[in-house]
mmCIF file of C-alpha atoms and ligand atoms in Angstrom:
data_model
loop_
_atom_site.group_PDB
_atom_site.id
_atom_site.type_symbol
_atom_site.label_atom_id
_atom_site.label_comp_id
_atom_site.label_asym_id
_atom_site.label_seq_id
_atom_site.Cartn_x
_atom_site.Cartn_y
_atom_site.Cartn_z
ATOM 1 C CA MET G 1 7.696 46.342 -15.117
ATOM 2 C CA ARG G 2 9.844 45.692 -18.218
ATOM 3 C CA LEU G 3 12.930 47.944 -18.564
ATOM 4 C CA ALA G 4 14.713 48.481 -21.797
ATOM 5 C CA VAL G 5 17.611 50.539 -23.176
ATOM 6 C CA PHE G 6 17.347 51.835 -26.681
ATOM 7 C CA ASP G 7 18.718 54.105 -29.356
ATOM 8 C CA ASP G 8 21.346 56.476 -27.832
ATOM 9 C CA TRP G 9 21.262 54.716 -24.452
ATOM 10 C CA ARG G 10 17.837 56.148 -23.556
ATOM 11 C CA ILE G 11 15.998 54.048 -20.761
ATOM 12 C CA GLY G 12 12.473 52.948 -21.414
ATOM 13 C CA VAL G 13 9.494 51.047 -19.939
ATOM 14 C CA VAL G 14 8.016 48.516 -22.290
ATOM 15 C CA SER G 15 4.341 47.647 -22.368
ATOM 16 C CA GLY G 16 2.353 46.073 -25.087
ATOM 17 C CA GLY G 17 4.357 46.591 -28.263
ATOM 18 C CA GLY G 18 5.737 50.022 -27.274
ATOM 19 C CA VAL G 19 8.329 51.812 -25.224
ATOM 20 C CA SER G 20 7.938 54.879 -23.068
ATOM 21 C CA ASP G 21 11.028 57.021 -22.440
ATOM 22 C CA ILE G 22 11.717 57.464 -18.767
ATOM 23 C CA THR G 23 15.446 58.378 -19.012
ATOM 24 C CA GLU G 24 15.050 61.738 -17.265
ATOM 25 C CA ALA G 25 13.363 60.146 -14.202
ATOM 26 C CA LEU G 26 17.038 59.633 -13.121
ATOM 27 C CA PRO G 27 18.067 62.919 -11.318
ATOM 28 C CA GLY G 28 21.155 64.487 -12.798
ATOM 29 C CA TRP G 29 20.939 62.200 -15.963
ATOM 30 C CA SER G 30 23.268 63.515 -18.760
ATOM 31 C CA PRO G 31 24.219 61.964 -22.045
ATOM 32 C CA ARG G 32 27.644 61.621 -20.638
ATOM 33 C CA LEU G 33 26.446 58.663 -18.394
ATOM 34 C CA GLY G 34 25.838 56.780 -21.615
ATOM 35 C CA PRO G 35 25.287 52.990 -21.185
ATOM 36 C CA SER G 36 26.036 53.192 -17.435
ATOM 37 C CA ALA G 37 23.056 55.329 -16.595
ATOM 38 C CA VAL G 38 20.729 52.340 -16.137
ATOM 39 C CA ASN G 39 22.981 51.018 -13.329
ATOM 40 C CA GLU G 40 22.158 54.143 -11.282
ATOM 41 C CA LEU G 41 18.599 53.981 -12.156
ATOM 42 C CA ILE G 42 18.443 50.368 -10.914
ATOM 43 C CA ALA G 43 20.173 51.360 -7.672
ATOM 44 C CA ARG G 44 17.507 54.146 -6.957
ATOM 45 C CA PHE G 45 14.594 52.276 -8.544
ATOM 46 C CA ASP G 46 12.328 52.061 -5.447
ATOM 47 C CA GLU G 47 12.643 55.874 -4.815
ATOM 48 C CA LEU G 48 12.183 56.691 -8.553
ATOM 49 C CA ARG G 49 9.275 54.260 -9.210
ATOM 50 C CA PRO G 50 6.448 56.803 -8.686
ATOM 51 C CA ASP G 51 8.024 59.335 -11.071
ATOM 52 C CA ILE G 52 8.703 56.612 -13.651
ATOM 53 C CA GLN G 53 5.086 55.540 -13.457
ATOM 54 C CA ARG G 54 3.974 59.221 -13.883
ATOM 55 C CA ARG G 55 6.148 59.490 -17.030
ATOM 56 C CA VAL G 56 4.812 56.339 -18.467
ATOM 57 C CA ALA G 57 1.210 57.299 -17.938
ATOM 58 C CA ALA G 58 1.799 60.787 -19.576
ATOM 59 C CA GLN G 59 3.205 59.647 -22.892
ATOM 60 C CA THR G 60 2.139 57.527 -25.967
ATOM 61 C CA PRO G 61 4.717 54.670 -26.295
ATOM 62 C CA ARG G 62 6.724 54.516 -29.363
ATOM 63 C CA PRO G 63 6.332 51.160 -31.304
ATOM 64 C CA LEU G 64 9.249 48.848 -30.568
ATOM 65 C CA GLY G 65 9.809 48.414 -34.295
ATOM 66 C CA GLN G 66 10.809 52.096 -34.395
ATOM 67 C CA VAL G 67 13.646 51.864 -31.934
ATOM 68 C CA ARG G 68 16.986 50.068 -31.635
ATOM 69 C CA LEU G 69 16.930 47.960 -28.656
ATOM 70 C CA ARG G 70 20.370 47.752 -26.716
ATOM 71 C CA ALA G 71 21.244 45.336 -23.986
ATOM 72 C CA PRO G 72 18.975 46.300 -20.981
ATOM 73 C CA VAL G 73 22.189 46.566 -18.848
ATOM 74 C CA PRO G 74 24.826 47.477 -21.368
ATOM 75 C CA ARG G 75 27.702 48.113 -18.875
ATOM 76 C CA PRO G 76 27.253 46.376 -15.555
ATOM 77 C CA THR G 77 30.201 46.549 -13.123
ATOM 78 C CA HIS G 78 30.417 42.765 -13.284
ATOM 79 C CA LEU G 79 29.065 40.130 -15.654
ATOM 80 C CA PHE G 80 29.175 36.927 -13.693
ATOM 81 C CA ALA G 81 28.375 33.472 -15.046
ATOM 82 C CA ALA G 82 27.883 29.939 -13.563
ATOM 83 C CA PRO G 83 29.972 27.083 -15.199
ATOM 84 C CA ARG G 84 28.079 23.729 -15.357
ATOM 85 C CA ASN G 85 24.959 24.470 -13.412
ATOM 86 C CA PHE G 86 22.639 21.810 -14.937
ATOM 87 C CA ARG G 87 23.335 18.226 -14.372
ATOM 88 C CA GLU G 88 22.552 17.179 -17.957
ATOM 89 C CA HIS G 89 24.837 20.001 -19.397
ATOM 90 C CA GLN G 90 27.659 18.909 -16.956
ATOM 91 C CA ASN G 91 27.250 15.262 -18.470
ATOM 92 C CA GLU G 92 27.626 16.474 -21.993
ATOM 93 C CA MET G 93 30.681 18.398 -21.178
ATOM 94 C CA HIS G 94 33.040 15.572 -20.235
ATOM 95 C CA GLY G 95 36.272 14.825 -22.039
ATOM 96 C CA PRO G 96 39.465 16.692 -22.820
ATOM 97 C CA LEU G 97 37.534 19.752 -24.195
ATOM 98 C CA SER G 98 35.835 20.486 -21.025
ATOM 99 C CA GLY G 99 38.697 21.785 -18.720
ATOM 100 C CA GLY G 100 38.103 19.245 -16.008
ATOM 101 C CA GLY G 101 35.265 18.149 -13.720
ATOM 102 C CA GLY G 102 33.148 19.881 -11.206
ATOM 103 C CA SER G 103 29.959 21.893 -11.138
ATOM 104 C CA ALA G 104 29.033 25.445 -10.087
ATOM 105 C CA ALA G 105 28.707 24.110 -6.569
ATOM 106 C CA ASP G 106 32.532 23.770 -6.213
ATOM 107 C CA LEU G 107 33.764 25.836 -9.251
ATOM 108 C CA GLY G 108 31.952 29.063 -8.309
ATOM 109 C CA PHE G 109 31.591 31.839 -10.853
ATOM 110 C CA PHE G 110 33.613 33.060 -13.778
ATOM 111 C CA LEU G 111 33.500 36.516 -15.366
ATOM 112 C CA LYS G 112 32.817 37.485 -18.935
ATOM 113 C CA ALA G 113 34.297 40.859 -20.055
ATOM 114 C CA THR G 114 31.455 43.500 -19.966
ATOM 115 C CA GLY G 115 32.796 44.712 -23.411
ATOM 116 C CA ALA G 116 31.381 41.348 -24.924
ATOM 117 C CA ILE G 117 27.810 42.548 -24.250
ATOM 118 C CA SER G 118 25.645 43.182 -27.286
ATOM 119 C CA GLY G 119 21.995 43.976 -27.932
ATOM 120 C CA PRO G 120 19.038 41.596 -28.319
ATOM 121 C CA SER G 121 18.942 41.791 -32.104
ATOM 122 C CA ASP G 122 22.609 42.329 -32.847
ATOM 123 C CA ALA G 123 24.479 39.627 -34.620
ATOM 124 C CA ILE G 124 26.891 37.265 -32.917
ATOM 125 C CA GLU G 125 30.112 37.791 -34.804
ATOM 126 C CA VAL G 126 32.382 34.731 -35.103
ATOM 127 C CA PRO G 127 35.946 35.294 -36.061
ATOM 128 C CA SER G 128 36.799 33.548 -39.262
ATOM 129 C CA GLY G 129 39.662 31.333 -40.209
ATOM 130 C CA THR G 130 40.464 30.048 -36.786
ATOM 131 C CA GLY G 131 39.491 26.409 -37.549
ATOM 132 C CA ARG G 132 38.052 26.516 -33.998
ATOM 133 C CA ARG G 133 34.562 25.550 -32.565
ATOM 134 C CA PHE G 134 32.270 28.237 -31.170
ATOM 135 C CA ASP G 135 29.105 27.334 -29.205
ATOM 136 C CA TYR G 136 25.976 28.987 -28.064
ATOM 137 C CA GLU G 137 24.806 28.557 -24.384
ATOM 138 C CA GLY G 138 21.273 30.013 -23.682
ATOM 139 C CA GLU G 139 20.961 31.195 -20.040
ATOM 140 C CA VAL G 140 18.502 32.961 -17.793
ATOM 141 C CA ALA G 141 20.275 35.850 -15.972
ATOM 142 C CA PHE G 142 19.369 37.835 -12.826
ATOM 143 C CA VAL G 143 20.234 41.481 -12.175
ATOM 144 C CA ILE G 144 21.254 42.747 -8.740
ATOM 145 C CA GLY G 145 19.338 45.662 -7.374
ATOM 146 C CA LYS G 146 21.384 46.795 -4.342
ATOM 147 C CA GLU G 147 24.837 46.147 -2.982
ATOM 148 C CA ALA G 148 25.178 42.612 -1.816
ATOM 149 C CA ARG G 149 28.044 41.683 0.557
ATOM 150 C CA GLY G 150 28.034 38.386 2.473
ATOM 151 C CA VAL G 151 24.340 37.714 1.854
ATOM 152 C CA SER G 152 22.833 34.514 3.098
ATOM 153 C CA ARG G 153 20.583 32.472 0.859
ATOM 154 C CA GLU G 154 17.560 33.143 2.934
ATOM 155 C CA HIS G 155 17.796 36.907 2.134
ATOM 156 C CA ALA G 156 19.305 36.551 -1.297
ATOM 157 C CA LEU G 157 16.159 37.202 -3.433
ATOM 158 C CA GLU G 158 15.831 40.662 -1.720
ATOM 159 C CA TYR G 159 18.881 41.643 -3.611
ATOM 160 C CA VAL G 160 17.494 40.777 -7.110
ATOM 161 C CA PHE G 161 16.185 43.631 -9.285
ATOM 162 C CA GLY G 162 14.972 41.487 -12.061
ATOM 163 C CA TYR G 163 15.570 38.923 -14.766
ATOM 164 C CA THR G 164 16.749 38.836 -18.378
ATOM 165 C CA ILE G 165 18.334 36.368 -20.956
ATOM 166 C CA VAL G 166 22.060 36.129 -21.945
ATOM 167 C CA ILE G 167 23.631 33.968 -24.534
ATOM 168 C CA ASP G 168 27.100 32.826 -23.214
ATOM 169 C CA ALA G 169 28.876 32.323 -26.473
ATOM 170 C CA THR G 170 32.037 30.327 -26.162
ATOM 171 C CA LEU G 171 35.165 29.350 -27.923
ATOM 172 C CA ARG G 172 35.786 25.723 -27.105
ATOM 173 C CA MET G 173 39.221 24.390 -26.134
ATOM 174 C CA THR G 174 41.134 21.754 -28.086
ATOM 175 C CA GLU G 175 43.626 19.070 -26.797
ATOM 176 C CA THR G 176 46.492 21.662 -27.227
ATOM 177 C CA GLN G 177 44.772 25.039 -27.252
ATOM 178 C CA ARG G 178 43.510 25.758 -23.782
ATOM 179 C CA GLU G 179 43.098 29.456 -23.302
ATOM 180 C CA GLU G 180 41.579 30.985 -20.131
ATOM 181 C CA ARG G 181 37.801 30.650 -19.939
ATOM 182 C CA THR G 182 37.331 34.293 -19.497
ATOM 183 C CA MET G 183 39.155 35.145 -22.808
ATOM 184 C CA ARG G 184 37.327 32.351 -24.711
ATOM 185 C CA LYS G 185 33.951 33.826 -23.646
ATOM 186 C CA SER G 186 34.780 37.486 -24.102
ATOM 187 C CA PHE G 187 34.982 37.990 -27.910
ATOM 188 C CA ALA G 188 33.085 41.095 -28.822
ATOM 189 C CA THR G 189 29.297 40.229 -29.204
ATOM 190 C CA PHE G 190 29.655 36.945 -27.207
ATOM 191 C CA ALA G 191 27.077 38.171 -24.623
ATOM 192 C CA PRO G 192 23.900 39.128 -26.277
ATOM 193 C CA MET G 193 21.530 40.336 -23.557
ATOM 194 C CA GLY G 194 17.844 41.170 -23.474
ATOM 195 C CA PRO G 195 15.288 41.985 -24.784
ATOM 196 C CA PHE G 196 14.275 43.458 -21.447
ATOM 197 C CA VAL G 197 14.855 43.239 -17.714
ATOM 198 C CA VAL G 198 11.543 42.207 -16.021
ATOM 199 C CA THR G 199 11.391 43.388 -12.446
ATOM 200 C CA ALA G 200 11.360 40.758 -9.693
ATOM 201 C CA ASP G 201 8.005 41.666 -8.427
ATOM 202 C CA GLU G 202 6.505 39.998 -11.721
ATOM 203 C CA ILE G 203 8.520 36.892 -11.211
ATOM 204 C CA PRO G 204 8.036 35.800 -7.510
ATOM 205 C CA ASP G 205 9.393 32.240 -8.057
ATOM 206 C CA PRO G 206 12.389 32.385 -10.617
ATOM 207 C CA SER G 207 12.804 28.612 -10.272
ATOM 208 C CA SER G 208 9.650 28.346 -12.525
ATOM 209 C CA LEU G 209 11.375 30.080 -15.416
ATOM 210 C CA ARG G 210 11.678 28.016 -18.510
ATOM 211 C CA LEU G 211 14.214 28.783 -21.233
ATOM 212 C CA GLN G 212 13.992 27.557 -24.766
ATOM 213 C CA LEU G 213 16.427 28.013 -27.631
ATOM 214 C CA TRP G 214 16.101 27.170 -31.329
ATOM 215 C CA ARG G 215 19.078 26.883 -33.735
ATOM 216 C CA ASN G 216 17.954 27.399 -37.391
ATOM 217 C CA GLY G 217 14.389 26.599 -36.395
ATOM 218 C CA ALA G 218 15.151 23.411 -34.552
ATOM 219 C CA MET G 219 14.716 23.284 -30.802
ATOM 220 C CA ALA G 220 17.986 22.660 -29.059
ATOM 221 C CA GLN G 221 17.513 23.711 -25.438
ATOM 222 C CA ASP G 222 14.492 23.524 -23.264
ATOM 223 C CA ALA G 223 14.876 23.582 -19.482
ATOM 224 C CA CYS G 224 13.472 24.939 -16.293
ATOM 225 C CA LEU G 225 15.489 26.834 -13.574
ATOM 226 C CA LYS G 226 14.117 24.339 -10.984
ATOM 227 C CA ASP G 227 16.787 21.991 -12.331
ATOM 228 C CA LEU G 228 19.751 24.332 -11.520
ATOM 229 C CA ILE G 229 22.549 22.545 -9.413
ATOM 230 C CA VAL G 230 23.076 25.849 -7.576
ATOM 231 C CA ASP G 231 19.838 27.898 -7.440
ATOM 232 C CA ILE G 232 19.784 31.740 -7.640
ATOM 233 C CA PRO G 233 19.841 32.271 -3.862
ATOM 234 C CA GLY G 234 22.876 29.960 -3.676
ATOM 235 C CA LEU G 235 24.625 31.765 -6.537
ATOM 236 C CA ILE G 236 24.174 35.093 -4.718
ATOM 237 C CA GLU G 237 25.439 33.614 -1.384
ATOM 238 C CA GLN G 238 28.427 32.103 -3.028
ATOM 239 C CA ALA G 239 29.479 35.239 -5.023
ATOM 240 C CA SER G 240 28.604 37.849 -2.363
ATOM 241 C CA ALA G 241 31.055 35.944 -0.096
ATOM 242 C CA ILE G 242 33.858 36.852 -2.523
ATOM 243 C CA LEU G 243 33.184 40.514 -3.338
ATOM 244 C CA PRO G 244 30.230 42.925 -3.022
ATOM 245 C CA LEU G 245 27.797 42.600 -5.908
ATOM 246 C CA GLN G 246 26.819 45.936 -7.306
ATOM 247 C CA PRO G 247 23.443 47.321 -8.522
ATOM 248 C CA GLY G 248 23.100 46.441 -12.200
ATOM 249 C CA ASP G 249 25.462 43.414 -11.980
ATOM 250 C CA VAL G 250 24.231 40.609 -14.233
ATOM 251 C CA TYR G 251 24.721 36.948 -13.398
ATOM 252 C CA ALA G 252 24.007 34.330 -16.122
ATOM 253 C CA THR G 253 22.832 31.208 -14.196
ATOM 254 C CA GLY G 254 24.363 28.497 -16.546
ATOM 255 C CA SER G 255 23.453 26.695 -19.582
ATOM 256 C CA PRO G 256 21.137 23.670 -19.783
ATOM 257 C CA ALA G 257 21.929 20.628 -21.923
ATOM 258 C CA GLY G 258 21.767 21.022 -25.821
ATOM 259 C CA VAL G 259 24.746 23.303 -26.205
ATOM 260 C CA GLY G 260 25.879 23.332 -29.853
ATOM 261 C CA GLN G 261 27.978 24.991 -32.507
ATOM 262 C CA ILE G 262 27.389 28.349 -34.166
ATOM 263 C CA GLN G 263 28.513 29.239 -37.618
ATOM 264 C CA PRO G 264 28.017 32.333 -39.872
ATOM 265 C CA GLY G 265 24.533 32.163 -41.454
ATOM 266 C CA ASP G 266 22.948 30.548 -38.406
ATOM 267 C CA GLU G 267 20.036 32.124 -36.558
ATOM 268 C CA LEU G 268 19.378 31.594 -32.896
ATOM 269 C CA ILE G 269 16.111 32.259 -31.159
ATOM 270 C CA VAL G 270 16.017 32.248 -27.423
ATOM 271 C CA GLU G 271 12.888 32.737 -25.324
ATOM 272 C CA VAL G 272 11.785 32.799 -21.647
ATOM 273 C CA GLU G 273 7.915 33.278 -21.728
ATOM 274 C CA GLN G 274 7.798 35.844 -18.908
ATOM 275 C CA ILE G 275 10.812 37.893 -20.137
ATOM 276 C CA GLY G 276 10.705 37.900 -23.934
ATOM 277 C CA ARG G 277 12.565 36.612 -26.974
ATOM 278 C CA MET G 278 15.802 37.375 -28.815
ATOM 279 C CA VAL G 279 16.347 36.567 -32.549
ATOM 280 C CA LEU G 280 20.146 36.612 -33.089
ATOM 281 C CA PRO G 281 21.783 36.100 -36.531
ATOM 282 C CA VAL G 282 25.245 34.720 -36.582
ATOM 283 C CA ARG G 283 27.796 36.422 -38.921
ATOM 284 C CA ALA G 284 31.533 36.186 -39.684
ATOM 285 C CA ARG G 285 33.337 39.047 -38.029
ATOM 286 C CA ALA G 286 34.330 41.718 -40.478
ATOM 287 C CA TRP G 287 37.585 42.645 -38.652
HETATM 288 MN MN1 LIG C 301 27.537 29.251 -19.775
#
């Protein structure tokens, strides 16, 4: 199943080119829940699935072109990300701008502020006049389905609800400007997510997922999750040993090689065949 959030934080199931509104399958739903409602729907998904399927069968889907797609999980409790989790990307990130050595195996996770999340066709807004370099990093992300505390890698995939795509946009450091990673990666719109969450039953082997990213029409990233340094079960084992992962939490698995600069006027296309594609303009921030 492909889950989407659209318009005024409605929750939908996507099939073909249309979306069916299943928001009210969530008992006690009210507009007050806003962008957080989907976290609760994910937590109760197994129980709600029959009613969701009934609602999908009973309506004519609205064409996707008639709705505004939002991030499919707009307000997770945590937005985790793996630093340096592909060997070739680790190799391109040497030198003084990199913040030191290591990989996700010893560095663990970092957090992006959830307020940086934006939708799958929203612009990435780059602050102007900074003289600094901003980069894209295309990443496959997984979404947690139930609370995960101290989970071993053998059981880890049982805690995955589904998969989506995240761009981990980043302000690079300089020799003298060395801000915290969390702040450099948390500018508003620096975590485009989407277009959908595809449930895990449709992707039995996530290591087969292949991510491709084009900048201004030129392919820049092309990699398969089988080349992760720490695979998805390993990331869950590592993070769930630190704190309980919550239903709806999103974890970006790390960028492959081919990271590059973004500037106003650019266009990024990122695609994972089984998940979908995002087309993201880059603009100068207006504020
Ligand atoms: Mn990254």
